[in-house]
Amino acid sequence: MEIRVPEVGESVHEALLAKWFKKSGETVQKDEPLCELETDKITLDVHAEAGGTLSILVEEGTTIKTGSVIGEISAEPARPAPQPAPPEAAEPQREEQIRATVSSPAARREMREGGIAPDSITGTGKGGRITLEDLFSRITESSRRPQEPTEPTGDVATPSASVSTPVPETPPVPDTAPQTIISPEKEQQAAEAPVAPVAPVAPVAPVAPVAPVAPVAPVSTAPQAPVSVHTETPPPYAAGREERVAMSPIRRRIAERLLAARQQTAMLTTFNEADLSNVKKLRESFREHFRQKYGIALGYMPFFVKACIAALKEFPAVNASIDGSDIVYHHYYDIGIAIGGEKGLVVPVLRSADQMKMFEIDQTIAEFSDKIKTNRLAIADLEGGTFSISNGGVYGSMLSTPILNPPQSAVLGMHAIQDRPVVRDGQIVIRPMMYLALSYDHRIIDGREAVGFLKKVRDYIEAPEELLLEG
């Protein structure tokens, strides 16, 4: 039986085979997890569809297309994974020489792809090792080497009737080379002097049109080679004390989306604070009731989900999004809940959260957390969403500016609850306070709406009885 990379969604076309839980030749049972796959959206486990002996065909760290065969399960003894054809005898020696004499991965890659022999370059790096600059200097020097001068075939007539002389060229050009004009006073000297290359002088427009070819710029003058500074040789003080690890697909996707949120929206953040005294009292009163009836303790998140939905109904722009030149008002409330996992932050969505009871919100969030831990979260759990909530307070954050989750136009940031002195009825009292932050897209949400929305959330949190009655 073949083990294939499953289809996990229309937008996912490849996955990274992050880890095999079993070795080739080992016996596996039906439904036993075999390997872990990472896509740019989720991490998932592939389970055995039948029992038998495992044969691994694709190694860890390989990126494969969805639907690809990565292994087999059979009742027979496992067959060894196919071995790659042995390279030519000279290839290992050349590779060993490259690794021993070239200082950085980028330089080694360029040398392999260019077929350049290490012994053809004199290294200037530490211990005589070849650096990326040495390699580019070698390429530049080769491309700028002058061509052998050719015998002149006769004078070329120009409007000024002056004599042209061949000039050393950087790249070869077809047929006629660019001509250089000299003064009439030098004609006689040029005629009597032996034919030899002349020192380069300022060229003028060539007689025949010639496609311009720019010489390769030396590395010292801002090279255009696509080489990141991160591929440079580590500085001496960091030698042996750094580790380079490839970004996982999920981490790359997170980085792309966060950068896009900064670059493609007019993001702004407004702040407020809420007194959670009444929420804490209600939680204490109903916690045991919820535990016995629903099997889960009443948390803080259901209060904030319900408070946000009530405020979204009063400020519909906060629940809207931009599509091209249109504003799309969503008349439903799909609330994304940011949950941190080992692989990064994901935002599963509570569908039609306005129709969910308080205990249903808590149960669904607990299910999401369990799916993330066991790599069972599906693409469908992440799609859509009209508004998001992020709780940095679980990590101890006191104040932050949450980043938008496009195409959504707003996100609420919760933070740690801390006892602080506040003034109530002219008296200084200690209350459990939480800072709230609302980041929003100023292209669609005005400051008045953003501030009004956040104040409404605060008001519902400070007087939560109505929310509890509804939910």
Short mmCIF file of C-alpha atoms in Angstrom, two decimals:
data_model
loop_
_atom_site.label_atom_id
_atom_site.label_comp_id
_atom_site.label_asym_id
_atom_site.label_seq_id
_atom_site.Cartn_x
_atom_site.Cartn_y
_atom_site.Cartn_z
CA MET A 1 0.00 0.00 0.00
CA GLU A 2 1.36 3.39 -1.01
CA ILE A 3 1.70 6.23 1.48
CA ARG A 4 0.85 9.51 -0.23
CA VAL A 5 0.92 13.17 0.79
CA PRO A 6 -2.78 13.92 1.41
CA GLU A 7 -4.73 16.73 -0.21
CA VAL A 8 -5.28 19.25 2.58
CA GLY A 9 -6.80 22.18 0.70
CA GLU A 10 -7.01 23.86 -2.68
CA SER A 11 -4.40 26.46 -1.73
CA VAL A 12 -1.81 23.91 -0.53
CA HIS A 13 0.28 22.28 -3.25
CA GLU A 14 3.37 21.01 -1.42
CA ALA A 15 4.58 20.03 2.02
CA LEU A 16 7.82 19.52 3.91
CA LEU A 17 8.39 16.01 5.22
CA ALA A 18 9.53 17.13 8.65
CA LYS A 19 9.86 13.86 10.54
CA TRP A 20 9.40 10.09 10.26
CA PHE A 21 8.14 8.50 13.49
CA LYS A 22 9.20 5.03 12.30
CA LYS A 23 12.24 3.64 10.49
CA SER A 24 12.24 1.74 7.23
CA GLY A 25 11.75 -1.96 7.95
CA GLU A 26 9.78 -1.45 11.16
CA THR A 27 6.31 -2.86 11.68
CA VAL A 28 3.44 -0.37 11.90
CA GLN A 29 -0.17 -0.77 13.02
CA LYS A 30 -3.28 0.60 11.37
CA ASP A 31 -4.00 4.26 12.29
CA GLU A 32 -0.52 4.63 13.81
CA PRO A 33 1.09 8.01 12.98
CA LEU A 34 3.88 7.51 10.45
CA CYS A 35 5.29 10.95 9.68
CA GLU A 36 4.80 14.67 10.21
CA LEU A 37 4.19 17.03 7.29
CA GLU A 38 4.45 20.81 7.39
CA THR A 39 2.62 23.04 4.92
CA ASP A 40 2.57 26.83 4.85
CA LYS A 41 -0.68 26.72 6.84
CA ILE A 42 -0.79 23.68 9.11
CA THR A 43 1.24 20.78 10.48
CA LEU A 44 -0.37 17.35 10.14
CA ASP A 45 0.42 13.70 10.79
CA VAL A 46 0.01 10.97 8.18
CA HIS A 47 -1.46 7.79 9.65
CA ALA A 48 -1.13 4.20 8.45
CA GLU A 49 -4.18 2.99 6.55
CA ALA A 50 -3.19 -0.63 7.20
CA GLY A 51 -0.74 -2.63 9.27
CA GLY A 52 2.47 -4.03 7.84
CA THR A 53 6.13 -3.28 7.23
CA LEU A 54 7.17 0.28 6.42
CA SER A 55 9.39 1.18 3.47
CA ILE A 56 10.52 4.82 3.42
CA LEU A 57 10.97 6.24 -0.08
CA VAL A 58 11.42 9.96 0.75
CA GLU A 59 13.81 11.20 3.42
CA GLU A 60 13.17 13.82 6.09
CA GLY A 61 13.68 17.43 5.05
CA THR A 62 12.36 16.86 1.52
CA THR A 63 9.70 19.12 0.02
CA ILE A 64 7.16 17.09 -1.94
CA LYS A 65 4.02 17.79 -3.95
CA THR A 66 0.61 16.80 -2.61
CA GLY A 67 -0.33 13.36 -3.87
CA SER A 68 3.30 12.21 -4.07
CA VAL A 69 4.25 8.74 -2.81
CA ILE A 70 6.56 8.97 0.20
CA GLY A 71 6.55 5.36 1.37
CA GLU A 72 4.88 1.96 1.27
CA ILE A 73 3.37 -0.49 3.72
CA SER A 74 3.48 -4.18 2.85
CA ALA A 75 3.05 -7.53 4.55
CA GLU A 76 6.41 -8.59 3.11
CA PRO A 77 9.83 -7.66 4.50
CA ALA A 78 10.60 -4.06 3.75
CA ARG A 79 12.59 -3.41 0.65
CA PRO A 80 15.43 -0.92 0.98
CA ALA A 81 14.84 2.59 -0.22
CA PRO A 82 16.17 3.17 -3.73
CA GLN A 83 19.74 4.38 -3.68
CA PRO A 84 20.82 7.18 -5.98
CA ALA A 85 23.15 6.28 -8.83
CA PRO A 86 26.82 6.58 -7.76
CA PRO A 87 28.40 9.78 -9.07
CA GLU A 88 31.49 9.78 -11.22
CA ALA A 89 34.72 8.98 -9.42
CA ALA A 90 36.06 12.49 -9.85
CA GLU A 91 32.94 14.14 -8.46
CA PRO A 92 33.47 13.19 -4.75
CA GLN A 93 37.06 14.43 -4.95
CA ARG A 94 35.96 17.75 -6.43
CA GLU A 95 33.20 18.11 -3.85
CA GLU A 96 35.64 17.34 -1.03
CA GLN A 97 38.05 19.94 -2.41
CA ILE A 98 35.25 22.54 -2.59
CA ARG A 99 34.20 21.90 1.00
CA ALA A 100 37.81 22.09 2.20
CA THR A 101 38.78 25.28 0.40
CA VAL A 102 35.59 27.37 0.04
CA SER A 103 34.43 29.37 3.03
CA SER A 104 30.65 29.90 2.63
CA PRO A 105 27.65 27.87 1.41
CA ALA A 106 26.81 30.56 -1.17
CA ALA A 107 30.30 30.43 -2.66
CA ARG A 108 30.24 26.63 -2.76
CA ARG A 109 26.89 26.69 -4.55
CA GLU A 110 28.10 29.20 -7.14
CA MET A 111 31.27 27.15 -7.71
CA ARG A 112 29.30 23.91 -8.21
CA GLU A 113 26.78 25.49 -10.59
CA GLY A 114 29.48 27.30 -12.54
CA GLY A 115 31.73 24.24 -12.83
CA ILE A 116 34.71 26.23 -11.51
CA ALA A 117 37.72 24.32 -10.22
CA PRO A 118 38.82 25.37 -6.70
CA ASP A 119 42.50 25.27 -7.67
CA SER A 120 41.90 27.97 -10.31
CA ILE A 121 41.23 30.62 -7.63
CA THR A 122 43.58 32.03 -5.01
CA GLY A 123 41.68 32.41 -1.74
CA THR A 124 42.02 35.54 0.39
CA GLY A 125 39.94 34.33 3.33
CA LYS A 126 41.09 32.92 6.62
CA GLY A 127 43.65 30.17 6.07
CA GLY A 128 43.62 30.82 2.32
CA ARG A 129 39.97 29.77 1.96
CA ILE A 130 38.05 31.00 -1.08
CA THR A 131 35.40 33.64 -0.31
CA LEU A 132 32.43 34.79 -2.33
CA GLU A 133 34.37 37.95 -3.21
CA ASP A 134 37.24 35.82 -4.60
CA LEU A 135 34.75 33.95 -6.77
CA PHE A 136 33.13 37.11 -8.15
CA SER A 137 36.55 38.64 -8.78
CA ARG A 138 37.50 35.54 -10.78
CA ILE A 139 34.27 35.73 -12.82
CA THR A 140 34.73 39.47 -13.37
CA GLU A 141 38.35 39.04 -14.41
CA SER A 142 37.47 36.30 -16.90
CA SER A 143 34.66 38.30 -18.48
CA ARG A 144 36.81 41.42 -18.82
CA ARG A 145 39.85 39.70 -20.38
CA PRO A 146 40.58 41.51 -23.71
CA GLN A 147 40.26 39.67 -27.02
CA GLU A 148 43.26 39.08 -29.25
CA PRO A 149 43.73 42.05 -31.62
CA THR A 150 42.86 41.27 -35.25
CA GLU A 151 44.71 42.40 -38.32
CA PRO A 152 43.16 45.56 -39.76
CA THR A 153 41.43 45.04 -43.10
CA GLY A 154 41.73 48.64 -44.21
CA ASP A 155 40.67 52.11 -43.27
CA VAL A 156 37.05 52.80 -42.48
CA ALA A 157 35.76 56.03 -43.89
CA THR A 158 34.15 58.41 -41.43
CA PRO A 159 32.52 61.82 -41.96
CA SER A 160 35.74 63.51 -40.85
CA ALA A 161 37.89 61.24 -43.04
CA SER A 162 39.99 60.27 -40.04
CA VAL A 163 41.73 56.93 -39.57
CA SER A 164 40.20 54.41 -37.17
CA THR A 165 42.24 52.10 -34.99
CA PRO A 166 41.07 48.84 -33.33
CA VAL A 167 40.35 49.16 -29.60
CA PRO A 168 40.46 46.31 -27.06
CA GLU A 169 36.94 45.12 -26.42
CA THR A 170 35.40 43.82 -23.22
CA PRO A 171 32.75 41.53 -24.76
CA PRO A 172 32.93 40.15 -28.31
CA VAL A 173 30.64 41.93 -30.74
CA PRO A 174 29.46 40.83 -34.17
CA ASP A 175 31.24 41.87 -37.36
CA THR A 176 32.46 45.46 -36.89
CA ALA A 177 33.99 46.60 -33.60
CA PRO A 178 33.47 50.16 -32.30
CA GLN A 179 35.85 52.62 -34.00
CA THR A 180 37.98 55.25 -32.28
CA ILE A 181 38.64 58.62 -33.96
CA ILE A 182 42.10 60.17 -33.74
CA SER A 183 43.15 63.64 -34.73
CA PRO A 184 44.46 64.41 -38.24
CA GLU A 185 47.84 65.42 -36.79
CA LYS A 186 48.37 61.86 -35.64
CA GLU A 187 47.51 60.26 -38.98
CA GLN A 188 51.07 60.24 -40.27
CA GLN A 189 52.40 58.81 -36.99
CA ALA A 190 49.73 56.15 -37.02
CA ALA A 191 50.57 55.20 -40.59
CA GLU A 192 54.30 54.81 -39.85
CA ALA A 193 53.94 53.08 -36.47
CA PRO A 194 53.75 49.26 -36.34
CA VAL A 195 50.30 47.80 -35.85
CA ALA A 196 49.65 47.31 -32.13
CA PRO A 197 46.76 47.78 -29.71
CA VAL A 198 46.44 51.36 -28.61
CA ALA A 199 45.62 52.55 -25.08
CA PRO A 200 41.84 52.83 -24.65
CA VAL A 201 40.42 56.25 -25.38
CA ALA A 202 36.93 57.61 -24.98
CA PRO A 203 34.76 55.82 -27.56
CA VAL A 204 32.24 57.65 -29.70
CA ALA A 205 29.17 56.31 -31.42
CA PRO A 206 30.09 53.22 -33.45
CA VAL A 207 29.81 53.21 -37.21
CA ALA A 208 27.49 50.20 -37.20
CA PRO A 209 24.77 49.73 -34.54
CA VAL A 210 26.01 47.36 -31.89
CA ALA A 211 24.01 45.95 -29.00
CA PRO A 212 25.51 47.43 -25.81
CA VAL A 213 26.88 44.89 -23.39
CA ALA A 214 27.71 46.03 -19.89
CA PRO A 215 30.84 44.54 -18.27
CA VAL A 216 30.46 42.62 -15.05
CA ALA A 217 30.81 45.04 -12.17
CA PRO A 218 33.51 44.18 -9.61
CA VAL A 219 32.31 43.11 -6.19
CA SER A 220 33.89 46.11 -4.53
CA THR A 221 31.53 48.47 -6.36
CA ALA A 222 28.13 47.23 -5.10
CA PRO A 223 27.62 44.00 -7.06
CA GLN A 224 24.17 43.17 -8.33
CA ALA A 225 24.58 39.44 -7.68
CA PRO A 226 21.59 38.02 -5.82
CA VAL A 227 23.52 37.22 -2.68
CA SER A 228 22.06 37.98 0.75
CA VAL A 229 24.25 39.25 3.54
CA HIS A 230 23.06 36.23 5.50
CA THR A 231 25.14 33.96 3.25
CA GLU A 232 28.37 35.79 4.00
CA THR A 233 31.11 34.06 5.95
CA PRO A 234 30.40 34.47 9.69
CA PRO A 235 32.64 37.04 11.39
CA PRO A 236 35.57 35.61 13.36
CA TYR A 237 33.96 36.32 16.72
CA ALA A 238 30.93 34.16 15.76
CA ALA A 239 32.86 31.22 14.29
CA GLY A 240 31.56 27.95 15.67
CA ARG A 241 28.91 29.69 17.79
CA GLU A 242 26.08 30.01 15.26
CA GLU A 243 23.54 27.58 13.91
CA ARG A 244 21.70 28.06 10.62
CA VAL A 245 18.28 26.40 10.31
CA ALA A 246 15.89 26.64 7.36
CA MET A 247 12.57 28.32 8.11
CA SER A 248 9.64 25.92 8.23
CA PRO A 249 6.81 26.45 5.73
CA ILE A 250 4.53 27.70 8.50
CA ARG A 251 7.15 30.17 9.77
CA ARG A 252 7.75 31.45 6.22
CA ARG A 253 4.01 31.91 5.75
CA ILE A 254 3.68 33.75 9.07
CA ALA A 255 6.55 36.04 8.09
CA GLU A 256 4.98 36.77 4.70
CA ARG A 257 1.55 37.57 6.16
CA LEU A 258 2.91 39.78 8.94
CA LEU A 259 5.03 41.72 6.47
CA ALA A 260 2.08 42.06 4.08
CA ALA A 261 -0.10 43.38 6.92
CA ARG A 262 2.45 46.12 7.57
CA GLN A 263 2.98 47.01 3.92
CA GLN A 264 -0.54 46.73 2.50
CA THR A 265 -2.70 48.27 5.23
CA ALA A 266 -2.88 51.61 7.03
CA MET A 267 -2.59 49.96 10.43
CA LEU A 268 -3.14 51.99 13.58
CA THR A 269 -3.69 50.95 17.21
CA THR A 270 -5.87 52.47 19.93
CA PHE A 271 -5.77 51.48 23.61
CA ASN A 272 -8.05 51.30 26.63
CA GLU A 273 -8.25 49.38 29.89
CA ALA A 274 -10.99 47.32 31.50
CA ASP A 275 -11.85 46.46 35.09
CA LEU A 276 -12.39 42.69 35.24
CA SER A 277 -13.81 42.60 38.77
CA ASN A 278 -17.31 41.54 37.68
CA VAL A 279 -16.02 39.01 35.14
CA LYS A 280 -13.89 37.37 37.83
CA LYS A 281 -16.87 37.20 40.19
CA LEU A 282 -19.07 35.58 37.54
CA ARG A 283 -16.36 33.07 36.67
CA GLU A 284 -16.01 32.08 40.31
CA SER A 285 -19.78 31.74 40.65
CA PHE A 286 -20.34 29.63 37.53
CA ARG A 287 -17.03 27.77 37.14
CA GLU A 288 -18.11 24.64 39.01
CA HIS A 289 -21.51 24.68 37.32
CA PHE A 290 -19.85 24.78 33.90
CA ARG A 291 -17.41 22.05 34.87
CA GLN A 292 -20.14 19.66 36.02
CA LYS A 293 -22.59 20.39 33.20
CA TYR A 294 -20.29 20.91 30.23
CA GLY A 295 -17.03 19.33 31.33
CA ILE A 296 -15.05 22.55 31.01
CA ALA A 297 -14.27 25.53 33.26
CA LEU A 298 -15.58 28.92 32.23
CA GLY A 299 -12.65 30.95 30.89
CA TYR A 300 -12.16 34.62 30.05
CA MET A 301 -12.25 34.24 26.26
CA PRO A 302 -16.04 33.62 25.92
CA PHE A 303 -16.70 36.96 27.63
CA PHE A 304 -14.45 38.79 25.18
CA VAL A 305 -15.88 36.96 22.15
CA LYS A 306 -19.42 37.91 23.16
CA ALA A 307 -18.39 41.49 24.02
CA CYS A 308 -16.71 41.91 20.62
CA ILE A 309 -19.72 40.55 18.74
CA ALA A 310 -22.05 42.94 20.56
CA ALA A 311 -19.73 45.85 19.72
CA LEU A 312 -19.32 44.69 16.09
CA LYS A 313 -23.08 44.90 15.64
CA GLU A 314 -22.92 48.56 16.64
CA PHE A 315 -19.82 49.31 14.53
CA PRO A 316 -20.19 47.23 11.31
CA ALA A 317 -17.10 48.77 9.66
CA VAL A 318 -14.90 46.92 12.17
CA ASN A 319 -16.37 43.64 10.87
CA ALA A 320 -15.90 44.63 7.21
CA SER A 321 -13.04 44.14 4.74
CA ILE A 322 -11.67 45.73 1.58
CA ASP A 323 -11.88 43.92 -1.76
CA GLY A 324 -10.25 46.01 -4.48
CA SER A 325 -12.15 49.30 -4.50
CA ASP A 326 -15.14 47.85 -2.62
CA ILE A 327 -15.97 47.58 1.07
CA VAL A 328 -17.51 44.22 1.99
CA TYR A 329 -19.77 44.32 5.06
CA HIS A 330 -20.05 40.88 6.63
CA HIS A 331 -23.44 40.19 8.20
CA TYR A 332 -22.08 37.20 10.08
CA TYR A 333 -19.51 36.92 12.86
CA ASP A 334 -16.69 34.44 12.28
CA ILE A 335 -14.20 35.20 15.05
CA GLY A 336 -10.57 34.09 14.74
CA ILE A 337 -8.83 33.06 17.97
CA ALA A 338 -5.02 33.29 17.87
CA ILE A 339 -3.46 30.18 19.45
CA GLY A 340 0.26 29.61 19.82
CA GLY A 341 1.73 26.21 18.96
CA GLU A 342 5.19 24.69 18.74
CA LYS A 343 5.41 25.57 15.04
CA GLY A 344 4.06 29.12 15.38
CA LEU A 345 0.86 31.10 15.76
CA VAL A 346 -2.30 29.94 14.00
CA VAL A 347 -5.77 31.52 13.99
CA PRO A 348 -8.61 28.97 13.81
CA VAL A 349 -12.08 30.43 13.35
CA LEU A 350 -15.25 30.20 15.45
CA ARG A 351 -17.98 29.94 12.79
CA SER A 352 -21.12 32.01 13.44
CA ALA A 353 -19.85 32.79 16.92
CA ASP A 354 -22.86 35.01 17.57
CA GLN A 355 -25.01 31.85 17.64
CA MET A 356 -22.73 29.98 20.05
CA LYS A 357 -23.31 29.67 23.78
CA MET A 358 -20.57 30.57 26.25
CA PHE A 359 -19.74 26.92 26.94
CA GLU A 360 -19.66 26.14 23.19
CA ILE A 361 -17.05 28.85 22.67
CA ASP A 362 -14.90 27.41 25.45
CA GLN A 363 -15.30 23.86 24.16
CA THR A 364 -14.46 24.78 20.57
CA ILE A 365 -11.33 26.69 21.59
CA ALA A 366 -10.22 23.71 23.69
CA GLU A 367 -10.76 21.43 20.66
CA PHE A 368 -8.67 23.77 18.49
CA SER A 369 -5.83 23.68 21.04
CA ASP A 370 -5.91 19.89 21.15
CA LYS A 371 -5.88 19.68 17.33
CA ILE A 372 -2.86 21.97 17.19
CA LYS A 373 -0.96 19.85 19.72
CA THR A 374 -1.74 16.63 17.86
CA ASN A 375 -1.30 18.05 14.33
CA ARG A 376 -4.96 17.48 13.42
CA LEU A 377 -5.94 21.05 12.58
CA ALA A 378 -7.52 21.23 9.12
CA ILE A 379 -7.29 23.98 6.51
CA ALA A 380 -11.05 24.48 6.88
CA ASP A 381 -10.48 25.45 10.53
CA LEU A 382 -8.33 28.40 9.41
CA GLU A 383 -10.24 29.74 6.42
CA GLY A 384 -12.24 32.96 6.52
CA GLY A 385 -12.77 35.01 9.64
CA THR A 386 -14.15 38.54 9.93
CA PHE A 387 -12.44 39.66 13.17
CA SER A 388 -9.71 38.21 15.40
CA ILE A 389 -8.78 38.16 19.08
CA SER A 390 -5.24 37.60 20.38
CA ASN A 391 -4.49 37.01 24.06
CA GLY A 392 -0.89 37.88 24.82
CA GLY A 393 -1.79 37.82 28.50
CA VAL A 394 -1.31 34.04 28.64
CA TYR A 395 2.41 34.74 28.09
CA GLY A 396 2.49 37.60 30.59
CA SER A 397 2.31 40.47 28.09
CA MET A 398 1.21 43.74 29.69
CA LEU A 399 0.76 45.80 26.51
CA SER A 400 1.30 45.21 22.81
CA THR A 401 0.10 46.23 19.35
CA PRO A 402 -1.44 43.19 17.64
CA ILE A 403 -0.93 42.90 13.88
CA LEU A 404 -3.85 42.61 11.48
CA ASN A 405 -4.77 39.29 9.92
CA PRO A 406 -5.63 40.32 6.31
CA PRO A 407 -8.16 40.62 4.79
CA GLN A 408 -9.67 41.34 8.21
CA SER A 409 -9.70 45.01 9.17
CA ALA A 410 -9.29 44.77 12.94
CA VAL A 411 -7.89 42.63 15.75
CA LEU A 412 -8.34 42.90 19.53
CA GLY A 413 -5.36 42.35 21.79
CA MET A 414 -5.96 41.08 25.34
CA HIS A 415 -3.24 41.26 27.97
CA ALA A 416 -2.34 40.10 31.46
CA ILE A 417 -4.69 40.87 34.35
CA GLN A 418 -2.89 42.82 37.05
CA ASP A 419 -4.09 44.37 40.29
CA ARG A 420 -3.62 48.13 39.99
CA PRO A 421 -4.80 51.18 41.94
CA VAL A 422 -7.68 53.00 40.26
CA VAL A 423 -10.09 55.72 41.34
CA ARG A 424 -13.72 54.70 41.97
CA ASP A 425 -16.21 57.18 43.46
CA GLY A 426 -13.37 59.44 44.56
CA GLN A 427 -11.57 56.61 46.34
CA ILE A 428 -8.35 54.81 45.39
CA VAL A 429 -9.07 51.10 45.22
CA ILE A 430 -7.24 48.03 43.92
CA ARG A 431 -8.90 46.36 40.94
CA PRO A 432 -7.93 43.58 38.48
CA MET A 433 -7.19 45.60 35.35
CA MET A 434 -6.40 44.59 31.78
CA TYR A 435 -5.04 46.78 28.98
CA LEU A 436 -6.90 46.36 25.70
CA ALA A 437 -5.51 47.18 22.26
CA LEU A 438 -7.39 47.42 18.97
CA SER A 439 -5.32 47.47 15.78
CA TYR A 440 -7.36 48.50 12.76
CA ASP A 441 -7.05 49.39 9.08
CA HIS A 442 -7.47 53.16 8.89
CA ARG A 443 -8.45 52.89 5.22
CA ILE A 444 -11.85 51.53 6.20
CA ILE A 445 -12.24 52.31 9.92
CA ASP A 446 -12.17 55.90 11.20
CA GLY A 447 -10.55 56.71 14.52
CA ARG A 448 -13.95 57.62 15.97
CA GLU A 449 -15.30 54.17 15.12
CA ALA A 450 -12.23 52.37 16.45
CA VAL A 451 -12.27 54.21 19.78
CA GLY A 452 -16.04 53.80 20.09
CA PHE A 453 -15.80 50.08 19.39
CA LEU A 454 -13.08 49.52 22.01
CA LYS A 455 -15.02 51.50 24.62
CA LYS A 456 -18.07 49.31 23.96
CA VAL A 457 -15.98 46.19 24.48
CA ARG A 458 -14.73 47.64 27.75
CA ASP A 459 -18.28 48.50 28.86
CA TYR A 460 -19.55 44.98 28.18
CA ILE A 461 -16.59 43.46 30.05
CA GLU A 462 -17.15 45.67 33.06
CA ALA A 463 -20.89 44.81 33.10
CA PRO A 464 -20.93 41.22 31.76
CA GLU A 465 -24.27 40.05 33.17
CA GLU A 466 -26.06 40.77 29.90
CA LEU A 467 -23.48 38.74 27.96
CA LEU A 468 -23.89 35.77 30.29
CA LEU A 469 -27.68 35.90 30.00
CA GLU A 470 -27.43 35.91 26.19
CA GLY A 471 -24.87 33.12 26.10
#
